[in-house]
XYZ file of C-alpha atoms in Angstrom:
683
model
C 93.906 61.370 91.873
C 97.136 62.475 93.581
C 96.788 65.240 96.122
C 99.102 68.008 94.922
C 100.279 69.641 91.742
C 103.736 68.085 91.764
C 102.533 64.499 92.067
C 99.730 65.064 89.541
C 102.166 66.438 86.960
C 104.753 63.738 87.586
C 102.001 61.160 87.139
C 101.072 62.783 83.819
C 104.677 62.650 82.612
C 105.099 59.038 83.717
C 101.802 58.050 82.134
C 102.685 59.589 78.764
C 105.974 57.717 78.844
C 104.182 54.462 79.688
C 101.733 54.933 76.800
C 104.553 55.608 74.354
C 107.278 53.189 75.383
C 106.070 50.783 78.061
C 103.221 49.098 76.229
C 100.348 50.693 78.145
C 97.331 51.475 75.950
C 95.124 54.523 75.707
C 91.646 52.981 75.901
C 88.756 54.782 74.257
C 85.697 53.833 76.297
C 84.104 57.222 76.921
C 85.129 57.387 80.555
C 88.882 56.923 81.078
C 90.609 59.232 78.572
C 92.842 61.799 80.226
C 95.349 64.515 79.391
C 98.229 62.037 79.278
C 96.379 59.899 76.741
C 95.687 62.882 74.511
C 99.351 63.942 74.584
C 100.612 60.402 73.944
C 98.423 59.953 70.865
C 98.464 63.512 69.516
C 102.190 64.137 69.805
C 104.139 61.002 70.649
C 102.854 58.412 68.185
C 100.826 56.193 70.525
C 97.880 54.379 68.901
C 94.790 54.112 71.103
C 92.551 51.058 71.399
C 88.789 50.883 71.172
C 87.087 49.440 74.202
C 86.028 45.832 73.820
C 83.479 46.175 76.620
C 80.180 44.781 75.322
C 78.228 47.259 77.417
C 79.901 50.113 75.557
C 78.909 48.526 72.248
C 75.382 47.922 73.521
C 74.905 51.523 74.667
C 75.925 52.813 71.237
C 73.358 50.559 69.602
C 70.622 51.444 72.113
C 71.155 55.138 71.473
C 70.874 54.616 67.721
C 67.647 52.693 68.264
C 66.280 55.544 70.389
C 66.837 58.007 67.545
C 65.120 55.672 65.074
C 62.160 55.256 67.430
C 61.763 59.022 67.793
C 61.768 59.411 64.009
C 59.238 56.593 63.584
C 56.959 58.247 66.124
C 56.819 61.357 63.953
C 58.222 63.603 66.696
C 60.502 66.511 65.884
C 64.177 65.980 66.578
C 66.618 68.850 66.233
C 69.078 68.427 63.390
C 67.394 65.183 62.342
C 63.931 66.217 61.199
C 64.463 69.969 61.694
C 66.885 72.576 60.532
C 69.577 73.820 62.884
C 70.325 77.029 64.733
C 68.186 79.946 63.687
C 66.675 77.697 60.994
C 65.447 75.030 63.394
C 61.842 76.020 62.574
C 62.272 74.194 59.220
C 61.178 70.556 58.880
C 62.261 67.845 56.449
C 61.838 64.144 55.788
C 65.000 64.004 53.650
C 67.023 62.792 56.582
C 70.240 61.633 54.916
C 70.348 64.708 52.686
C 70.035 66.904 55.762
C 73.147 65.322 57.300
C 75.085 66.004 54.089
C 73.874 69.595 54.129
C 74.915 70.125 57.733
C 78.440 68.950 56.984
C 78.665 70.979 53.779
C 77.539 74.310 55.180
C 80.123 74.185 57.947
C 83.019 73.680 55.526
C 83.460 77.423 55.137
C 86.914 78.021 56.576
C 90.018 78.903 54.602
C 92.226 75.891 53.866
C 94.586 74.794 51.072
C 92.817 73.487 47.983
C 93.438 70.268 46.099
C 94.548 71.943 42.871
C 98.152 72.531 43.940
C 100.588 71.555 46.668
C 99.979 73.770 49.711
C 102.464 76.554 50.323
C 103.821 77.604 53.708
C 101.401 80.544 53.581
C 98.510 78.119 52.966
C 99.512 76.019 55.951
C 99.469 79.042 58.238
C 95.689 78.956 57.909
C 95.454 75.348 59.114
C 94.900 74.102 62.654
C 97.993 72.424 64.114
C 98.287 68.746 63.242
C 98.663 67.610 66.865
C 95.546 69.534 67.857
C 93.623 67.941 65.000
C 94.839 64.405 65.649
C 93.693 64.783 69.230
C 90.379 66.155 68.030
C 89.614 62.963 66.113
C 90.292 60.892 69.212
C 88.397 63.099 71.661
C 85.354 63.210 69.376
C 85.447 59.422 69.014
C 85.707 59.066 72.788
C 82.581 61.174 73.188
C 80.593 59.307 70.549
C 81.471 55.938 72.071
C 79.665 56.949 75.264
C 76.382 55.961 73.591
C 74.664 59.316 74.001
C 74.925 60.553 70.415
C 72.942 58.130 68.294
C 75.661 57.109 65.822
C 76.165 53.580 64.502
C 79.180 51.559 65.536
C 80.650 51.717 62.025
C 80.937 55.512 62.335
C 83.062 54.971 65.431
C 85.222 52.310 63.766
C 85.725 54.506 60.703
C 86.968 57.347 62.897
C 89.201 54.861 64.679
C 90.744 53.813 61.351
C 91.866 57.401 60.839
C 93.793 57.143 64.110
C 95.234 53.725 63.314
C 96.530 54.895 59.929
C 97.463 58.364 61.254
C 95.197 60.113 58.782
C 94.670 63.630 60.109
C 92.174 65.948 58.385
C 93.336 69.461 57.560
C 90.969 71.933 59.216
C 90.708 75.686 59.066
C 92.240 77.406 62.069
C 90.125 80.490 62.664
C 86.557 79.484 61.844
C 85.013 78.412 65.156
C 83.525 80.283 68.093
C 83.240 77.040 70.136
C 79.640 77.827 71.094
C 77.645 75.125 69.311
C 80.802 73.146 69.749
C 83.600 73.498 67.220
C 81.351 73.040 64.184
C 83.762 74.497 61.682
C 86.621 72.296 62.861
C 84.762 69.028 63.266
C 83.168 69.430 59.824
C 86.551 68.527 58.301
C 86.474 65.182 60.126
C 82.902 64.540 59.065
C 83.686 65.513 55.484
C 86.848 63.387 55.364
C 84.910 60.289 56.437
C 82.503 60.780 53.524
C 85.371 61.243 51.058
C 84.554 64.796 49.986
C 86.846 65.586 47.035
C 87.930 69.084 48.185
C 89.306 68.021 51.545
C 92.916 67.279 52.430
C 94.601 65.155 55.060
C 98.084 64.548 56.452
C 99.163 60.999 55.652
C 102.350 58.927 55.546
C 105.257 58.137 57.841
C 108.430 60.093 58.473
C 109.769 61.919 55.444
C 106.996 60.432 53.326
C 104.317 62.247 55.321
C 102.572 64.856 53.229
C 99.282 66.605 52.574
C 97.080 64.639 50.191
C 93.437 64.548 49.037
C 91.245 62.825 51.609
C 89.320 60.758 49.045
C 92.543 59.354 47.637
C 93.872 58.395 51.069
C 90.609 56.669 52.044
C 91.025 54.430 49.018
C 94.636 53.738 49.912
C 93.806 52.610 53.447
C 90.714 50.769 52.130
C 88.251 52.746 54.213
C 84.847 52.955 52.588
C 83.356 56.487 52.632
C 80.407 56.847 54.997
C 76.872 57.861 54.173
C 75.474 59.344 57.344
C 72.273 58.035 58.848
C 69.970 60.442 60.706
C 71.815 62.548 63.317
C 75.263 61.109 62.574
C 76.643 64.104 60.699
C 75.371 66.439 63.408
C 76.769 64.183 66.134
C 80.273 64.488 64.711
C 79.997 68.227 64.068
C 78.427 69.324 67.309
C 80.883 69.017 70.176
C 83.831 70.501 72.053
C 86.415 67.951 70.907
C 88.719 70.418 69.163
C 88.770 72.768 72.140
C 89.212 69.891 74.592
C 92.020 68.307 72.561
C 93.911 71.571 72.305
C 93.289 72.409 75.956
C 94.604 69.028 77.108
C 97.851 69.411 75.172
C 98.495 73.006 76.189
C 97.602 72.275 79.798
C 100.118 69.427 79.869
C 102.830 71.830 78.727
C 101.840 74.446 81.297
C 102.087 71.951 84.126
C 105.533 70.820 82.991
C 106.596 74.461 82.824
C 105.562 74.960 86.448
C 107.898 72.109 87.386
C 110.563 73.738 85.218
C 110.092 77.066 87.007
C 110.821 75.370 90.327
C 113.901 73.641 88.948
C 115.173 76.903 87.497
C 114.511 78.680 90.790
C 116.698 76.163 92.615
C 119.453 76.682 90.054
C 119.098 80.458 90.468
C 119.381 80.069 94.233
C 122.606 78.164 93.675
C 123.999 80.555 91.067
C 123.209 83.584 93.257
C 124.282 81.894 96.509
C 120.892 82.735 97.987
C 119.478 81.924 101.423
C 117.123 78.966 102.002
C 115.532 80.395 105.146
C 112.361 81.585 103.289
C 111.523 77.968 102.445
C 111.503 76.681 106.022
C 108.138 75.097 106.998
C 106.855 77.565 109.600
C 106.022 80.541 107.319
C 103.961 78.241 105.114
C 102.668 75.259 107.065
C 101.720 77.254 110.163
C 101.635 80.952 109.344
C 99.910 80.913 105.928
C 98.856 77.373 104.986
C 97.609 77.747 101.432
C 98.094 74.272 99.887
C 99.995 75.457 96.825
C 102.278 77.697 98.859
C 103.043 74.893 101.314
C 103.786 72.537 98.423
C 106.119 74.887 96.542
C 108.060 75.843 99.683
C 108.589 72.187 100.570
C 109.660 71.460 96.995
C 112.277 74.218 96.884
C 113.680 73.296 100.305
C 113.944 69.623 99.361
C 115.326 70.281 95.889
C 118.024 72.695 97.086
C 119.213 70.404 99.856
C 122.839 69.389 99.506
C 123.887 72.447 97.515
C 127.379 73.747 98.290
C 126.409 77.173 96.954
C 123.111 77.927 98.736
C 123.087 79.105 102.360
C 120.847 77.354 104.873
C 120.772 80.553 106.942
C 121.895 84.156 106.585
C 125.722 84.451 106.718
C 125.844 87.082 109.443
C 128.842 89.405 109.218
C 129.958 88.401 105.744
C 130.637 91.661 103.857
C 129.412 90.102 100.614
C 125.950 89.644 102.130
C 124.958 93.052 103.430
C 121.547 92.620 101.759
C 119.751 90.971 104.688
C 117.190 89.077 102.604
C 116.952 88.017 98.998
C 114.770 89.848 96.522
C 111.119 88.898 96.011
C 111.688 86.735 92.940
C 113.693 84.367 95.161
C 112.197 84.886 98.604
C 108.537 84.908 97.528
C 108.607 81.942 95.135
C 106.162 79.842 97.248
C 103.704 82.731 97.545
C 103.956 83.430 93.793
C 103.947 79.928 92.320
C 101.632 78.350 94.901
C 98.389 79.916 93.610
C 99.328 78.922 90.075
C 99.755 75.309 91.203
C 96.251 75.370 92.685
C 94.768 76.947 89.532
C 96.370 74.360 87.268
C 95.089 71.522 89.448
C 91.549 72.785 88.969
C 92.112 73.147 85.222
C 93.361 69.544 84.988
C 90.253 68.281 86.751
C 87.961 70.291 84.462
C 89.650 69.250 81.226
C 89.725 65.570 82.209
C 85.968 65.739 82.768
C 85.527 67.438 79.398
C 87.491 64.686 77.638
C 84.936 62.128 78.863
C 81.770 64.130 78.327
C 78.911 64.092 75.844
C 78.983 67.494 74.186
C 76.590 67.348 71.239
C 72.896 68.171 70.977
C 70.427 66.566 71.238
C 71.760 63.819 73.511
C 70.351 60.377 74.138
C 69.837 58.473 77.370
C 70.173 54.896 76.088
C 68.437 53.583 79.203
C 65.639 56.149 79.301
C 61.996 55.668 78.353
C 60.385 57.714 75.549
C 59.677 60.579 75.464
C 62.187 61.258 78.250
C 65.222 59.668 76.652
C 66.373 62.408 74.253
C 67.283 65.831 75.580
C 67.734 69.135 73.817
C 70.366 71.028 75.847
C 73.654 72.914 75.488
C 76.590 70.696 76.408
C 78.368 71.960 73.299
C 79.097 75.287 75.047
C 82.890 75.103 75.468
C 83.427 77.569 78.282
C 85.060 74.892 80.450
C 88.102 74.434 78.164
C 88.060 78.173 77.460
C 88.374 78.943 81.163
C 91.164 76.386 81.473
C 93.025 78.148 78.674
C 92.476 81.576 80.235
C 94.002 80.056 83.363
C 96.970 78.734 81.392
C 97.700 82.096 79.786
C 97.473 83.804 83.179
C 99.794 81.207 84.729
C 102.269 81.412 81.839
C 102.429 85.191 82.272
C 103.055 84.779 86.002
C 105.802 82.223 85.419
C 107.349 84.492 82.819
C 107.354 87.447 85.204
C 109.226 85.673 87.993
C 111.650 83.842 85.683
C 112.461 87.098 83.909
C 113.213 88.783 87.236
C 115.501 85.915 88.271
C 117.225 85.853 84.879
C 117.872 89.582 84.994
C 119.442 89.363 88.465
C 121.774 86.596 87.295
C 123.042 88.844 84.476
C 123.290 92.076 86.486
C 126.718 92.526 88.153
C 125.295 94.946 90.727
C 122.880 92.257 91.949
C 124.401 88.823 91.260
C 126.964 88.616 94.100
C 130.204 88.678 92.204
C 129.464 87.236 88.791
C 130.694 89.176 85.742
C 128.314 91.358 83.766
C 126.087 89.298 81.482
C 127.866 86.154 82.709
C 130.784 86.805 80.370
C 133.602 84.328 80.997
C 136.071 86.065 78.703
C 137.466 89.584 78.698
C 134.739 92.286 78.805
C 136.312 94.411 76.073
C 135.438 91.679 73.543
C 133.114 89.227 75.329
C 129.599 90.616 75.764
C 128.431 87.408 77.320
C 124.690 86.849 77.338
C 123.693 90.499 77.057
C 121.306 89.799 74.202
C 119.590 86.980 76.100
C 118.102 89.611 78.394
C 116.700 91.406 75.345
C 115.250 88.157 74.012
C 113.553 87.317 77.299
C 112.115 90.820 77.487
C 110.648 90.368 74.003
C 109.194 86.950 74.857
C 107.615 88.262 78.053
C 106.128 91.306 76.343
C 104.460 89.103 73.762
C 103.122 86.759 76.442
C 101.661 89.782 78.214
C 99.921 90.912 75.048
C 98.412 87.448 74.490
C 97.448 86.732 78.084
C 94.091 88.491 78.311
C 90.747 86.694 78.429
C 88.633 86.254 75.304
C 85.439 86.836 77.265
C 85.316 90.645 76.758
C 85.666 90.171 72.999
C 82.940 87.652 72.141
C 80.204 88.505 69.676
C 76.710 87.181 69.152
C 76.434 85.169 65.943
C 74.152 83.026 63.777
C 71.186 85.419 63.972
C 71.605 85.695 67.739
C 71.031 81.961 68.265
C 74.649 81.565 69.351
C 74.347 84.685 71.469
C 77.142 83.702 73.856
C 80.301 81.920 72.824
C 83.604 81.239 74.568
C 86.132 81.214 71.688
C 87.679 78.168 73.391
C 89.732 76.851 70.480
C 91.091 80.312 69.741
C 91.916 80.653 73.421
C 93.827 77.353 73.266
C 95.724 78.456 70.167
C 96.866 81.637 71.887
C 97.665 79.676 75.039
C 99.905 77.455 72.910
C 101.634 80.572 71.588
C 102.209 81.678 75.181
C 103.578 78.249 76.082
C 106.013 78.342 73.165
C 107.166 81.829 74.118
C 107.765 80.722 77.697
C 109.602 77.649 76.428
C 111.896 80.018 74.527
C 112.419 81.968 77.733
C 113.072 78.776 79.711
C 115.590 77.588 77.094
C 117.382 80.932 77.295
C 117.268 80.923 81.107
C 118.656 77.379 81.209
C 121.591 78.403 79.066
C 122.189 81.451 81.253
C 121.880 79.753 84.632
C 124.202 76.903 83.600
C 126.708 79.559 82.515
C 126.293 81.369 85.839
C 126.759 78.157 87.806
C 129.928 77.376 85.870
C 131.259 80.854 86.556
C 130.448 80.449 90.236
C 132.236 77.099 90.385
C 135.190 78.467 88.429
C 135.423 81.407 90.832
C 135.230 79.195 93.906
C 138.072 77.079 92.567
C 140.104 80.190 91.812
C 139.512 81.721 95.233
C 140.654 78.500 96.903
C 143.877 78.682 94.881
C 144.238 82.412 95.564
C 143.897 81.798 99.295
C 146.659 79.194 99.119
C 148.821 81.634 97.116
C 148.261 84.355 99.698
C 149.283 82.033 102.533
C 152.439 81.120 100.616
C 153.410 84.674 99.649
C 152.409 86.666 102.716
C 155.525 85.657 104.710
C 157.544 87.473 102.026
C 156.162 90.834 103.209
C 155.383 90.406 106.897
C 156.183 88.274 109.901
C 153.819 87.345 112.709
C 154.656 86.528 116.294
C 152.706 83.270 116.244
C 150.767 80.951 113.973
C 147.367 82.106 115.187
C 148.123 85.733 114.420
C 149.331 84.774 110.956
C 146.165 82.755 110.254
C 143.923 85.571 111.456
C 145.828 88.097 109.376
C 145.714 85.890 106.321
C 141.963 85.260 106.746
C 141.228 88.978 107.065
C 143.292 89.846 104.000
C 141.653 87.066 102.017
C 138.170 88.322 102.964
C 139.150 91.658 101.468
C 140.397 89.909 98.329
C 137.220 87.819 98.051
C 134.979 90.874 98.296
C 137.110 92.845 95.845
C 137.185 89.925 93.432
C 133.387 90.103 93.217
C 133.311 93.891 92.953
C 135.794 93.876 90.062
C 134.181 90.927 88.243
C 133.294 92.994 85.183
C 136.743 94.507 84.697
C 139.336 93.486 82.142
C 141.995 91.243 83.669
C 144.922 93.597 83.000
C 143.394 96.322 85.178
C 141.201 94.193 87.405
C 143.825 92.713 89.659
C 145.542 95.996 90.436
C 142.188 97.410 91.529
C 141.308 94.237 93.382
C 144.574 94.123 95.353
C 145.021 97.832 96.068
C 143.105 97.759 99.404
C 145.725 95.325 100.729
C 148.301 98.131 101.056
C 146.134 99.977 103.566
C 145.304 96.723 105.347
C 148.988 95.788 105.709
C 150.001 99.148 107.185
C 146.935 99.304 109.412
C 147.465 95.862 110.868
C 151.147 96.370 111.592
C 150.345 99.679 113.258
C 147.600 98.206 115.430
C 149.243 94.890 116.343
C 152.750 94.601 117.723
C 152.709 90.917 116.823
C 152.783 91.796 113.098
C 155.784 93.417 111.465
C 156.611 94.267 107.863
C 159.865 92.839 106.579
C 162.439 95.542 105.873
C 163.768 93.645 102.858
C 160.548 93.964 100.827
C 158.273 96.995 100.543
C 154.488 96.298 100.500
C 154.248 98.036 97.114
C 156.874 95.786 95.534
C 155.306 92.710 97.104
C 151.884 93.734 95.849
C 153.143 94.281 92.296
C 154.567 90.768 92.264
C 151.453 89.334 93.858
C 149.262 91.098 91.272
C 151.060 89.278 88.441
C 150.791 85.977 90.288
C 147.083 86.438 90.999
C 146.330 87.398 87.398
C 148.329 84.492 85.975
C 146.633 82.130 88.405
C 143.242 83.442 87.291
C 144.039 82.891 83.605
C 145.418 79.430 84.311
C 142.416 78.447 86.415
C 140.020 79.745 83.761
C 141.632 77.684 81.015
C 141.721 74.588 83.228
C 138.029 74.992 83.977
C 137.170 75.481 80.309
C 138.464 72.026 79.388
C 136.316 70.297 82.017
C 132.955 68.737 81.153
C 130.212 69.847 83.541
C 132.777 71.203 85.981
C 130.215 72.539 88.472
C 128.345 69.321 89.055
C 129.836 68.509 92.452
C 128.812 71.885 93.859
C 125.116 71.426 93.110
C 122.075 70.002 94.808
C 120.745 66.766 93.347
C 118.042 68.728 91.528
C 120.558 71.178 90.142
C 122.768 68.280 89.048
C 119.872 66.632 87.221
C 119.093 69.664 85.074
C 122.670 70.928 84.675
C 123.904 67.468 83.677
C 121.180 67.116 81.045
C 122.189 70.412 79.442
C 125.932 69.846 79.644
C 126.167 66.074 79.101
C 123.026 64.927 77.268
C 122.520 67.942 75.022
C 126.288 68.596 74.784
C 125.856 72.308 75.420
C 129.223 73.632 76.678
C 129.957 76.682 78.756
C 130.370 79.862 76.702
C 134.035 80.699 77.035
C 134.139 84.070 75.339
C 137.779 83.889 74.307
C 138.876 83.918 70.637
C 138.610 80.550 68.932
C 137.172 78.626 71.903
C 133.435 78.760 71.146
C 132.441 76.533 68.229
C 128.783 77.583 67.963
C 126.705 80.708 68.303
C 124.709 81.304 71.480
C 121.405 81.077 69.641
C 122.354 77.717 68.158
C 122.888 76.280 71.634
C 119.716 77.803 73.061
C 117.779 76.434 70.082
C 118.969 72.907 70.928
C 117.581 73.326 74.453
C 114.321 74.729 73.070
C 113.939 71.779 70.720
C 114.409 69.378 73.636
C 111.691 71.252 75.536
C 109.275 71.147 72.613
C 109.865 67.469 71.942
C 109.183 66.589 75.569
C 112.707 65.293 76.214
C 113.010 67.497 79.280
C 109.694 66.479 80.850
C 111.276 63.597 82.740
C 114.288 65.755 83.626
C 112.101 68.284 85.422
C 110.096 65.469 86.983
C 113.259 63.804 88.273
C 114.467 67.134 89.624
C 111.388 67.224 91.859
C 112.506 63.990 93.540
C 116.286 64.335 93.725
C 118.491 61.346 93.038
C 122.248 61.219 92.796
C 123.717 61.774 89.340
């Protein structure tokens, strides 16, 4: 496996893409399924393949034979000749009936019924379709390991559900994930037997709908199963639902950590921040935590080539009196680094879980009786539960730092000369992205509420047999909620930071033109003894203008430029008094000159603003390669324009544009964008 978080996540993204569009196959052999395979099948339409390895087939058959031998010997076998849970003292020789009973008693959750088409309220009680599709595959991948004692036709029947994209509807809230996800997996077991009350998703595109399972089995010509001894229990008793959900949510969390780094680079550019904190020494030598070292190197590499970011502190520049950037910029490696390390561990754990035997009892197909069937507790799903606790903690941490960055970008007292709320129009009517700050605050508050561990809230159940339980599937569901909330925040941030970058580029272009105007007009009010004196005078006056332009960024244009230019009067008189080589012209008073220059500067600003508005992706040449990659996707691929804030120029509402970005995030269309941003290429 690759050595750091960035390469691991990029490999995941590339692998999903290869499964979906490059002809690579997700192979179900009990040992090679990974997070990328789960995502490709559960969300992106890939169809897995059953292993054709004869040893895999042989192990399945040997395990089935071991169960039959144990029954023939008259020995007790949990869930085969005995009851289950607190009723495991009971014995029976009605072996097939017992398997039916085990499936039936676990179908206790609340789901839509077959008497009427399900309503939106009904569907709120159902586990997400992508989670459930993945559950079918993960359970099959466990059974094919040959440790569960099921016949090969059980495996092929489950596989047919995947081939035909038949996804059982399962209740959402009815599992504690302790004896596995019994209540979830029962809907798979019941579907395969054609129980009349159960429903499935079936069909393609617009034809996809919720239909009775028994009817769909007939349509795809799949004969309902009658379970042999242990087979019902083997399907029911496992962590597949928790593992499927964990794999999908964990994939999203890892992509979001890449996104956080890309957004940080764009914030550095928008805020004209300093890259000194990302130099190697503080990380590689002074504090060499692997994640911290990795993130620092990423940010330094990704920001390289930016025309906005500073490689070192601009000593003496009056716009940069704050000696070092605030923590949410300067401490990014120290903040994101531990999260990178935590997610790496979670990936390793979940990948193991995807290729584990998690039912009970389990069979060693190569063992000798009586030491070939073991009664244990591999169904205890704390591993995926811990991974999901990690995800929620990481998502909260990402949300905290992104919110702090987003707020600085919008705040005119902090953002180094950008207008309040990144408003490009006039502040008496254009309130910019003011509400985006409110939205992000709401998203972050909700993430904070959902981010706590389930462990303090577990309860003993099933007559104290399931005395400890991890609530793993519930943890994954809440982790998914956190992911979606952070995706909303990221979509909002992306819209904001692209706006800020455009404003920065627009301002740079204006200041270049203003400097040229000053050089052209200054000889109309003063004369200098030599060219050098004139250039020095012009540079000093322009520095004053540049600083004042930032200070007045939130003012209405009609009053802004008078305020912005007023310090020039004092500067003109001071310089002529202190330097004999500078003299004011008697034909023009400084006040008259300034009044004329004010009109020129304001008209130039309005002209420059309108010229910038008609450009597509006007800031692209100012950005680092990473910034270009993300900015170009938003502006060119998604067709999200800059918010202009002047009457009649904005065709869509802010929320409409942010929703387009959010949809791209949810559909995975930005995964490769963030991956590419980690390894900059020219755009």
